[in-house]
Amino acid sequence: MTSTDTSQGLRTAPVGPPSKRRSANGSRPVEGQIPGALWTLGGFTLAIGLWWLVALSGLLPSGSVPTPPSVAGDVIGNLPFYLSNAAPTLVTALEGFAIAAVISLVFGAVGSLTGLLERSVSRVALAIYCLPLPALLPLISSLLGPGQPTRITMAVLFSFFPMLIGVIAGLRATPADIAAIVHCAGGGRLQILRKVGLRSALPNIVAGTRIAGPGAFLGALVAEFSGADNGLGVVLVVSQQKLQTAQTWGVAIVATVIGGLLYGTITAIGRWLHVEPVDSQTTFGAMPGAGRLERAAEYLTPSVALIVIWVAIIEFGGVSPLVFKTPLEVWDYLFSDPAAAAHRSALTTDWLITMRDGGMIFGVGMAGAVVAGCVLVSFPALLRLGLPLLLVSQCVPQIAFIPLLVAICGRGYAFVIVTGLLVVFFPAMIVIVTALEERSRSTIDVVSVYGGGRWAVLRFVRLPGSVPGILNAARISIPLALFGAVVAEWLVTGNGISQAMTTAATTFDYTRLWADVVVVSVTVIVLYEVVAVLHERARRRFSV
């Protein structure tokens, strides 16, 4: 499998089960001798066994990790309770998912038809992806009011990015020869889009929507943390406060199962439509052949677009000026106000704490993903056992496990580090494993002929060639790491930017709240774009 460059810089790196091939020493791989279903069953059995072993080992605080039978017993014994609370969360997620699907299709189609708005739409989606969404809950609540509208909006924001990128990547993959035939037959752009583009885009659309489904559920769950009458998010917070460990684990497992069902249902619908969805991580790069001015304009698009949307909401949204501050008011707060120096000092202190936590989460998650990826690709049997768990990890609402981490790790640095493994590790490892598996068969054979074993193959072939993939995983992980840091501070540690934003909302200091949002968002976008430049250079140098 190789990375594919589409016509305007949107790259899709396939992510999925590695193809069956001979091992580095030329022997037949062991995974080819055992049915895939048994490997899947073995992987889940191993995971449950490790969970049981940890629960009985006594290595962790007493009662923090219940045994699988105790969690299963709690879920089965209180199934009506779990289902009654899962239903409103699922309904909110489906409503948000449907709205995000409509918006993605409309914006993707308009961008494809005009050819002018596509990059702007893509960059706006990227900017939304980089926003600290949990920290925006007070602002969204003030705009839409508490209750269902705010929760639906969070579900839309959490699912919009992967869905739109799937639509855009699919429409860009429209076969040129078939489109030319339609054009010669008198069809315009609309006919090409309807008869060719949408059909050829279905694999990528299904790929984006099956990631967006669990994402919408995660958004609904996060929104319930800030206030709701019922839902799994409410149960999760209450069970943690009451130290009901089995119920906390039960909520996390039920949320994972629902995410998996959404993922599997969308996949099944795709197959019913005779579409085999591609497994992909899609990222942005500069347009090929663009000059420095065009690249600079392209990289500035997210910030400019967010400012335009921000001003438009204030001017035409009928919002309260007490809550929604203008860009000029935020600028005055940070630079022109007599107390601007004190404002910057306080914000910088909180920002440094969040950057420290986000940096730890990013570093631990990426380091663990690289090491684990190297081990998995070097031992095919382990890869086949771990592959089902990697795929299932895309369905896990990671935030549901944060209360469990508090019970296990406490509220210090250990919690932040383990959060990094939870939030960054699995998404990054999926991309890294794919990059390590993409090496040329002939190159590996050359190393094997000269007596090189699996470690020589890893050192001289896989790792050097996977540098672009590792950097791709890094920029995907940057927003995830900041998301993890913000959520950890919001729910657990009680410091950093997130805590400052919560305090600002409760004390009606909305200018400080907006300043925090701007600083965090700009930080994430800048870091993302810096790694994007490094990824582009590495891709050109190491592409095979």
Coordinates of C-alpha atoms in Angstrom, one line a residue, residues 14-15 129 281 361-374 376 390 393-394 398 420-436 466 468-478 480-481:
P14 CA -4.7 3.6 3.8
V15 CA -5.2 2.1 7.2
Y129 CA -11.0 20.1 14.2
Q281 CA -6.4 8.9 7.6
I361 CA 0.3 13.5 26.4
F362 CA 1.7 14.0 22.9
G363 CA 5.2 12.7 23.7
V364 CA 4.1 9.7 25.7
G365 CA 1.4 8.7 23.2
M366 CA 3.6 9.1 20.1
A367 CA 6.6 7.3 21.8
G368 CA 4.4 4.4 22.8
A369 CA 2.8 4.3 19.4
V370 CA 6.2 4.1 17.6
V371 CA 7.6 1.4 19.9
A372 CA 4.4 -0.7 19.8
G373 CA 4.2 -0.3 16.0
C374 CA 7.8 -1.5 15.6
L376 CA 3.9 -5.4 16.1
L390 CA -6.6 -1.4 16.9
S393 CA -10.1 1.5 19.3
Q394 CA -11.6 3.8 16.6
Q398 CA -11.8 7.7 25.1
G420 CA -1.7 10.4 26.6
L421 CA -1.6 6.7 26.0
L422 CA -5.4 6.6 25.9
V423 CA -6.1 9.6 23.7
V424 CA -3.1 9.7 21.3
F425 CA -1.7 6.1 21.3
F426 CA -4.3 4.2 19.4
P427 CA -5.0 6.7 16.5
A428 CA -1.3 7.3 16.1
M429 CA -0.4 3.6 16.1
I430 CA -2.9 2.8 13.4
V431 CA -1.1 5.3 11.1
I432 CA 2.4 4.2 12.1
V433 CA 1.7 0.5 11.7
T434 CA 0.4 1.2 8.2
A435 CA 3.5 3.3 7.4
L436 CA 5.8 0.6 8.7
S466 CA 8.1 5.4 7.6
P468 CA 6.5 10.6 6.6
G469 CA 3.9 8.3 8.2
I470 CA 5.2 9.0 11.7
L471 CA 5.0 12.8 11.0
N472 CA 1.5 12.3 9.6
A473 CA 0.6 10.5 12.9
A474 CA 2.2 13.4 14.8
R475 CA 0.1 16.1 13.2
I476 CA -3.1 14.0 13.6
S477 CA -2.1 13.6 17.3
I478 CA -1.5 17.3 18.0
L480 CA -5.9 15.0 20.1
A481 CA -3.2 15.8 22.7

